[in-house]
Amino acid sequence: MEEQRVPMVGPPHWWRSGPSWWAQEEQGRWPWRSTVLVTAFVFVGSDFAAEEQGERADLAPFARVLLLVAGLLLLWRHRYPVAVAFGTAGAAMLYLGAGYPYGPVFLTVAISCFSAIVAGHRRAAWAAMGTLWVGHVLVAHWLYQWLPPSGDSAAPWGQEGVVAAWVLAIVALSELVRTRREQWARERAERAQAARRRADEERLRIARELHDVLAHSISVINVQAGVGLALLDSDPEQARTALTTIKAQSKEALGEVRQVLDTLRAPGDAPCAPAPGLDRLPELVGQAAGAGLTVEVHGAPPPLSPHTDLAAFRIVQEALTNVVRHSGSRQARVHLDHCATSREFP
């Protein structure tokens, strides 16, 4: 049904979920592509950093093992975000403690902590980054005397401010992404709930329409069938008239049922026939007359919107049906007013 379509709310899909391969990785697949890209970038960047930082220790095989371990740990960042956050932080601490050049090894820590915070493990990610920062302070200002490279001096304290700012930036960005994803999840849930509510309302509307159509038509058919059976032997002509009325009423009922069920067609399809309104009141009067009910109509149908016109038609139809089925009276009166649509019957 067309009214069940929910408009897109919030950022566009590419910003909401990222690239398609990234979205697939977050849905449970192993993040091979991003891990390979990050690991390759870390190796290339570390080689470049080693050339620029000649005072640091050369990239020995142990350094490359640490870089490889830190990169490969990212494969498990969606499944075990806490363990990966502490694992990459530990690999980075060993890398710095061994005196190897500063480089993109911190990128693995940033990605792992980012994934942990987005997954909801905020304290674990903060603890991992805090541990790395404390370890860097100890290595740069105290343990450097006993750690390679030999002859290294203490790092300036201003560098610690840069590291702290780097850590805070990662935390802030991760928290922002986590908050936005939670908001988008709530919006999706609200849209789904609204769609279900509209679907329930539409089902109730169709049920009411079918009830109104079938109850009226079947009541008329039932009365005419009784008349036909009673007069079949004594007055065949009157029985024929009753059967003709049954045929016409059943055809009318089938048409109205088909029209109600047209609302279940594919969105965008035009209805086969317009919805009934008070302009078809003479038909109701004729059907009621066929059931032995005399109906007096006072007033003219006022101009109404399609939905209101349909509701008014169904109200009159249901009222006449109730008179035929439940009242012993053979007369009814319908009063139409421009201020309100009402029905009166004795």
Short mmCIF file of C-alpha atoms in Angstrom, two decimals:
data_model
loop_
_atom_site.label_atom_id
_atom_site.label_comp_id
_atom_site.label_asym_id
_atom_site.label_seq_id
_atom_site.Cartn_x
_atom_site.Cartn_y
_atom_site.Cartn_z
CA MET A 1 0.00 0.00 0.00
CA GLU A 2 1.30 3.36 -0.98
CA GLU A 3 0.70 5.02 2.36
CA GLN A 4 2.97 2.46 4.01
CA ARG A 5 6.01 3.80 2.24
CA VAL A 6 8.24 5.61 4.73
CA PRO A 7 10.31 8.55 3.52
CA MET A 8 14.01 8.51 4.20
CA VAL A 9 14.93 10.50 7.29
CA GLY A 10 18.43 11.55 8.26
CA PRO A 11 21.68 11.48 6.33
CA PRO A 12 21.94 9.82 2.93
CA HIS A 13 22.65 6.11 2.78
CA TRP A 14 26.29 6.46 1.77
CA TRP A 15 27.01 8.60 4.85
CA ARG A 16 24.89 6.44 7.13
CA SER A 17 26.56 3.14 6.31
CA GLY A 18 29.80 4.11 4.62
CA PRO A 19 31.03 2.31 1.49
CA SER A 20 29.20 -0.90 0.62
CA TRP A 21 32.15 -3.15 1.44
CA TRP A 22 32.55 -1.46 4.85
CA ALA A 23 28.83 -1.99 5.57
CA GLN A 24 29.15 -5.67 4.63
CA GLU A 25 32.10 -6.10 6.97
CA GLU A 26 30.11 -4.66 9.87
CA GLN A 27 27.32 -7.15 9.21
CA GLY A 28 29.45 -10.06 10.38
CA ARG A 29 31.96 -10.71 7.59
CA TRP A 30 35.66 -10.68 8.19
CA PRO A 31 37.04 -7.18 7.41
CA TRP A 32 39.77 -8.44 5.09
CA ARG A 33 39.86 -5.53 2.70
CA SER A 34 40.16 -2.75 5.22
CA THR A 35 42.64 -4.76 7.29
CA VAL A 36 44.90 -5.37 4.31
CA LEU A 37 44.73 -1.71 3.31
CA VAL A 38 45.53 -0.48 6.82
CA THR A 39 48.36 -3.00 7.30
CA ALA A 40 49.93 -2.08 3.96
CA PHE A 41 49.69 1.62 4.84
CA VAL A 42 51.31 0.98 8.24
CA PHE A 43 54.25 -0.89 6.65
CA VAL A 44 54.82 1.72 3.95
CA GLY A 45 54.43 4.61 6.40
CA SER A 46 56.79 2.99 8.91
CA ASP A 47 59.47 2.55 6.23
CA PHE A 48 59.11 6.19 5.31
CA ALA A 49 59.27 7.22 8.99
CA ALA A 50 62.43 5.14 9.46
CA GLU A 51 64.14 7.09 6.67
CA GLU A 52 63.10 10.43 8.16
CA GLN A 53 63.95 9.54 11.79
CA GLY A 54 67.51 8.34 11.53
CA GLU A 55 68.11 8.75 15.27
CA ARG A 56 65.60 5.98 16.05
CA ALA A 57 66.32 2.25 15.84
CA ASP A 58 66.16 0.59 12.45
CA LEU A 59 63.12 -1.48 11.54
CA ALA A 60 64.31 -4.93 12.58
CA PRO A 61 62.31 -8.10 11.84
CA PHE A 62 60.85 -7.86 15.35
CA ALA A 63 59.49 -4.41 14.49
CA ARG A 64 57.85 -5.74 11.35
CA VAL A 65 56.34 -8.61 13.32
CA LEU A 66 54.83 -6.10 15.75
CA LEU A 67 53.45 -4.05 12.86
CA LEU A 68 52.00 -7.19 11.27
CA VAL A 69 50.44 -8.34 14.54
CA ALA A 70 48.90 -4.92 15.16
CA GLY A 71 47.45 -4.91 11.63
CA LEU A 72 46.14 -8.47 11.64
CA LEU A 73 44.42 -7.95 14.99
CA LEU A 74 42.03 -5.62 13.19
CA LEU A 75 40.46 -8.67 11.58
CA TRP A 76 38.74 -9.39 14.91
CA ARG A 77 37.79 -5.80 15.76
CA HIS A 78 34.06 -6.39 15.13
CA ARG A 79 33.92 -9.72 16.95
CA TYR A 80 36.22 -9.00 19.90
CA PRO A 81 36.55 -5.19 20.06
CA VAL A 82 37.86 -5.04 23.65
CA ALA A 83 40.60 -7.66 23.12
CA VAL A 84 41.66 -6.04 19.84
CA ALA A 85 41.82 -2.58 21.43
CA PHE A 86 44.16 -3.76 24.18
CA GLY A 87 46.10 -5.99 21.77
CA THR A 88 46.89 -3.18 19.34
CA ALA A 89 47.74 -0.86 22.24
CA GLY A 90 50.12 -3.48 23.63
CA ALA A 91 51.80 -3.99 20.24
CA ALA A 92 52.23 -0.24 19.87
CA MET A 93 53.78 0.03 23.38
CA LEU A 94 56.30 -2.71 22.58
CA TYR A 95 57.08 -0.99 19.29
CA LEU A 96 57.76 2.34 21.02
CA GLY A 97 59.63 0.70 23.92
CA ALA A 98 62.01 -0.93 21.46
CA GLY A 99 62.93 2.50 20.10
CA TYR A 100 61.53 2.05 16.63
CA PRO A 101 60.51 5.15 14.61
CA TYR A 102 57.26 6.92 15.29
CA GLY A 103 54.88 6.16 12.49
CA PRO A 104 51.38 4.97 11.55
CA VAL A 105 51.44 2.12 14.06
CA PHE A 106 49.14 4.35 16.11
CA LEU A 107 46.57 4.07 13.31
CA THR A 108 45.83 0.47 14.28
CA VAL A 109 45.16 1.58 17.86
CA ALA A 110 42.90 4.38 16.65
CA ILE A 111 40.83 2.04 14.43
CA SER A 112 40.50 -0.64 17.11
CA CYS A 113 39.45 1.86 19.80
CA PHE A 114 37.08 3.52 17.36
CA SER A 115 35.39 0.14 16.69
CA ALA A 116 35.22 -0.59 20.43
CA ILE A 117 33.55 2.73 21.24
CA VAL A 118 31.07 2.42 18.36
CA ALA A 119 30.23 -1.10 19.57
CA GLY A 120 29.49 0.29 23.02
CA HIS A 121 32.69 -0.69 24.87
CA ARG A 122 33.57 2.87 25.78
CA ARG A 123 35.42 2.29 29.03
CA ALA A 124 37.56 -0.48 27.56
CA ALA A 125 38.58 1.75 24.65
CA TRP A 126 39.37 4.66 26.96
CA ALA A 127 41.41 2.33 29.18
CA ALA A 128 43.37 1.01 26.18
CA MET A 129 44.21 4.49 24.92
CA GLY A 130 44.95 5.71 28.44
CA THR A 131 47.31 2.77 28.97
CA LEU A 132 49.10 3.55 25.73
CA TRP A 133 49.46 7.20 26.65
CA VAL A 134 50.81 6.38 30.14
CA GLY A 135 53.23 3.90 28.58
CA HIS A 136 54.41 6.53 26.14
CA VAL A 137 55.01 8.99 28.99
CA LEU A 138 57.07 6.41 30.90
CA VAL A 139 59.14 5.48 27.86
CA ALA A 140 59.69 9.06 26.69
CA HIS A 141 60.55 10.57 30.10
CA TRP A 142 61.94 7.81 32.29
CA LEU A 143 62.57 4.40 30.73
CA TYR A 144 64.34 5.88 27.69
CA GLN A 145 67.61 5.68 29.67
CA TRP A 146 67.56 1.89 29.60
CA LEU A 147 65.78 1.32 26.30
CA PRO A 148 67.09 1.56 22.74
CA PRO A 149 68.26 3.50 20.90
CA SER A 150 71.32 4.27 22.97
CA GLY A 151 72.00 7.93 23.68
CA ASP A 152 68.37 8.88 23.31
CA SER A 153 67.18 11.91 25.28
CA ALA A 154 63.90 12.65 27.00
CA ALA A 155 61.08 13.83 24.77
CA PRO A 156 59.73 17.36 25.24
CA TRP A 157 56.62 17.61 27.37
CA GLY A 158 54.88 19.51 24.64
CA GLN A 159 54.84 16.27 22.68
CA GLU A 160 52.66 14.71 25.38
CA GLY A 161 50.08 17.43 24.80
CA VAL A 162 50.00 16.49 21.12
CA VAL A 163 49.52 12.82 22.00
CA ALA A 164 46.77 13.69 24.49
CA ALA A 165 45.03 15.83 21.88
CA TRP A 166 45.29 12.94 19.42
CA VAL A 167 43.68 10.59 21.95
CA LEU A 168 40.89 13.05 22.73
CA ALA A 169 40.19 13.57 19.03
CA ILE A 170 39.78 9.83 18.52
CA VAL A 171 37.48 9.57 21.51
CA ALA A 172 35.39 12.56 20.38
CA LEU A 173 35.04 11.25 16.82
CA SER A 174 34.15 7.76 18.05
CA GLU A 175 31.57 9.10 20.47
CA LEU A 176 30.05 11.24 17.73
CA VAL A 177 29.73 8.26 15.38
CA ARG A 178 28.30 6.09 18.16
CA THR A 179 25.73 8.73 19.09
CA ARG A 180 24.70 9.25 15.48
CA ARG A 181 24.31 5.51 14.89
CA GLU A 182 22.15 5.16 17.97
CA GLN A 183 20.03 8.05 16.73
CA TRP A 184 19.68 6.50 13.26
CA ALA A 185 18.76 3.16 14.87
CA ARG A 186 16.02 4.88 16.89
CA GLU A 187 14.75 6.65 13.76
CA ARG A 188 14.64 3.36 11.84
CA ALA A 189 12.73 1.71 14.70
CA GLU A 190 10.27 4.63 14.84
CA ARG A 191 9.74 4.51 11.06
CA ALA A 192 9.16 0.76 11.20
CA GLN A 193 6.69 1.17 14.05
CA ALA A 194 4.86 3.94 12.17
CA ALA A 195 4.68 1.73 9.06
CA ARG A 196 3.25 -1.15 11.11
CA ARG A 197 0.72 1.20 12.70
CA ARG A 198 -0.39 2.49 9.28
CA ALA A 199 -0.68 -1.09 8.02
CA ASP A 200 -2.86 -2.02 11.01
CA GLU A 201 -5.05 1.02 10.43
CA GLU A 202 -5.38 0.13 6.76
CA ARG A 203 -6.38 -3.44 7.60
CA LEU A 204 -9.02 -2.16 10.02
CA ARG A 205 -10.34 0.24 7.37
CA ILE A 206 -10.60 -2.56 4.80
CA ALA A 207 -12.32 -4.79 7.36
CA ARG A 208 -14.87 -2.07 8.11
CA GLU A 209 -15.46 -1.49 4.40
CA LEU A 210 -16.02 -5.20 3.76
CA HIS A 211 -18.36 -5.42 6.74
CA ASP A 212 -20.42 -2.47 5.55
CA VAL A 213 -20.65 -3.75 1.99
CA LEU A 214 -21.39 -7.38 2.78
CA ALA A 215 -23.74 -6.75 5.69
CA HIS A 216 -25.98 -4.49 3.61
CA SER A 217 -25.98 -6.64 0.50
CA ILE A 218 -26.45 -9.94 2.29
CA SER A 219 -29.31 -8.50 4.34
CA VAL A 220 -31.11 -7.41 1.18
CA ILE A 221 -30.41 -10.77 -0.46
CA ASN A 222 -31.69 -12.61 2.61
CA VAL A 223 -34.95 -10.65 2.65
CA GLN A 224 -35.52 -11.11 -1.07
CA ALA A 225 -34.72 -14.81 -0.84
CA GLY A 226 -37.39 -15.16 1.84
CA VAL A 227 -39.88 -13.29 -0.31
CA GLY A 228 -39.08 -15.47 -3.31
CA LEU A 229 -39.50 -18.69 -1.37
CA ALA A 230 -42.78 -17.52 0.13
CA LEU A 231 -44.26 -16.46 -3.22
CA LEU A 232 -42.71 -19.12 -5.45
CA ASP A 233 -45.98 -21.08 -5.75
CA SER A 234 -48.61 -18.42 -5.13
CA ASP A 235 -47.13 -15.50 -7.07
CA PRO A 236 -44.37 -16.65 -9.48
CA GLU A 237 -44.06 -13.17 -11.02
CA GLN A 238 -43.31 -11.56 -7.65
CA ALA A 239 -40.86 -14.38 -6.89
CA ARG A 240 -39.13 -13.65 -10.21
CA THR A 241 -38.84 -9.99 -9.20
CA ALA A 242 -37.26 -11.04 -5.90
CA LEU A 243 -34.75 -13.27 -7.70
CA THR A 244 -33.93 -10.43 -10.08
CA THR A 245 -33.27 -8.18 -7.12
CA ILE A 246 -31.01 -10.86 -5.57
CA LYS A 247 -29.04 -11.09 -8.82
CA ALA A 248 -28.61 -7.33 -9.10
CA GLN A 249 -27.70 -6.96 -5.43
CA SER A 250 -25.13 -9.76 -5.53
CA LYS A 251 -23.54 -8.20 -8.62
CA GLU A 252 -23.42 -4.85 -6.86
CA ALA A 253 -21.86 -6.47 -3.78
CA LEU A 254 -19.18 -8.17 -5.87
CA GLY A 255 -18.32 -4.86 -7.51
CA GLU A 256 -18.00 -3.08 -4.19
CA VAL A 257 -15.92 -5.87 -2.66
CA ARG A 258 -13.62 -5.77 -5.69
CA GLN A 259 -13.34 -2.00 -5.29
CA VAL A 260 -12.40 -2.34 -1.61
CA LEU A 261 -9.79 -4.97 -2.41
CA ASP A 262 -8.29 -2.69 -5.07
CA THR A 263 -6.54 -0.88 -2.21
CA LEU A 264 -4.31 -3.95 -1.88
CA ARG A 265 -3.01 -3.59 -5.41
CA ALA A 266 0.53 -2.43 -6.17
CA PRO A 267 1.28 1.19 -5.21
CA GLY A 268 0.67 3.61 -8.04
CA ASP A 269 -2.12 1.62 -9.70
CA ALA A 270 -5.27 3.65 -10.17
CA PRO A 271 -8.48 2.27 -8.65
CA CYS A 272 -10.85 0.55 -11.05
CA ALA A 273 -13.81 2.68 -9.95
CA PRO A 274 -14.35 5.76 -7.80
CA ALA A 275 -15.30 5.27 -4.18
CA PRO A 276 -19.04 5.50 -3.49
CA GLY A 277 -20.52 8.64 -1.98
CA LEU A 278 -23.82 10.28 -1.16
CA ASP A 279 -24.46 10.76 -4.88
CA ARG A 280 -25.34 7.05 -4.88
CA LEU A 281 -27.98 7.51 -2.21
CA PRO A 282 -30.80 6.77 -4.71
CA GLU A 283 -29.25 3.33 -5.24
CA LEU A 284 -29.41 2.65 -1.51
CA VAL A 285 -33.02 3.79 -1.44
CA GLY A 286 -33.83 1.47 -4.35
CA GLN A 287 -32.09 -1.47 -2.67
CA ALA A 288 -33.94 -0.81 0.57
CA ALA A 289 -37.22 -0.60 -1.35
CA GLY A 290 -36.46 -4.00 -2.83
CA ALA A 291 -36.15 -5.32 0.72
CA GLY A 292 -39.58 -3.92 1.59
CA LEU A 293 -38.36 -0.73 3.29
CA THR A 294 -39.79 2.65 2.37
CA VAL A 295 -37.12 5.37 2.69
CA GLU A 296 -37.78 9.10 2.72
CA VAL A 297 -34.82 11.36 1.93
CA HIS A 298 -34.86 14.99 3.10
CA GLY A 299 -32.20 17.42 1.92
CA ALA A 300 -29.54 17.29 -0.77
CA PRO A 301 -26.07 15.78 -0.42
CA PRO A 302 -23.61 18.55 0.53
CA PRO A 303 -20.19 18.85 -1.14
CA LEU A 304 -17.74 16.72 0.85
CA SER A 305 -14.19 15.48 0.53
CA PRO A 306 -13.85 11.95 -0.91
CA HIS A 307 -13.06 10.33 2.45
CA THR A 308 -15.90 12.14 4.24
CA ASP A 309 -18.29 11.38 1.39
CA LEU A 310 -17.43 7.68 1.59
CA ALA A 311 -17.86 7.68 5.39
CA ALA A 312 -21.27 9.34 5.09
CA PHE A 313 -22.35 6.81 2.46
CA ARG A 314 -21.29 3.91 4.69
CA ILE A 315 -23.12 5.41 7.69
CA VAL A 316 -26.39 5.66 5.77
CA GLN A 317 -25.86 2.19 4.30
CA GLU A 318 -25.23 0.66 7.74
CA ALA A 319 -28.26 2.47 9.19
CA LEU A 320 -30.60 1.16 6.51
CA THR A 321 -29.12 -2.32 6.90
CA ASN A 322 -29.83 -2.25 10.63
CA VAL A 323 -33.43 -1.17 9.98
CA VAL A 324 -33.91 -4.06 7.56
CA ARG A 325 -32.30 -6.63 9.85
CA HIS A 326 -33.26 -5.57 13.35
CA SER A 327 -36.31 -3.29 13.15
CA GLY A 328 -39.89 -4.27 12.62
CA SER A 329 -40.61 -0.94 10.96
CA ARG A 330 -41.04 -0.80 7.23
CA GLN A 331 -40.29 2.92 6.99
CA ALA A 332 -37.09 4.94 7.44
CA ARG A 333 -36.16 8.58 7.02
CA VAL A 334 -32.74 10.00 6.05
CA HIS A 335 -32.09 13.68 6.73
CA LEU A 336 -29.14 15.43 5.03
CA ASP A 337 -27.90 18.75 6.37
CA HIS A 338 -25.12 21.00 5.09
CA CYS A 339 -23.65 21.40 8.57
CA ALA A 340 -23.65 17.72 9.49
CA THR A 341 -24.61 14.43 7.96
CA SER A 342 -27.02 12.46 10.15
CA ARG A 343 -29.63 9.80 9.79
CA GLU A 344 -33.01 9.53 11.39
CA PHE A 345 -35.41 6.65 11.36
CA PRO A 346 -38.36 5.77 13.53
#
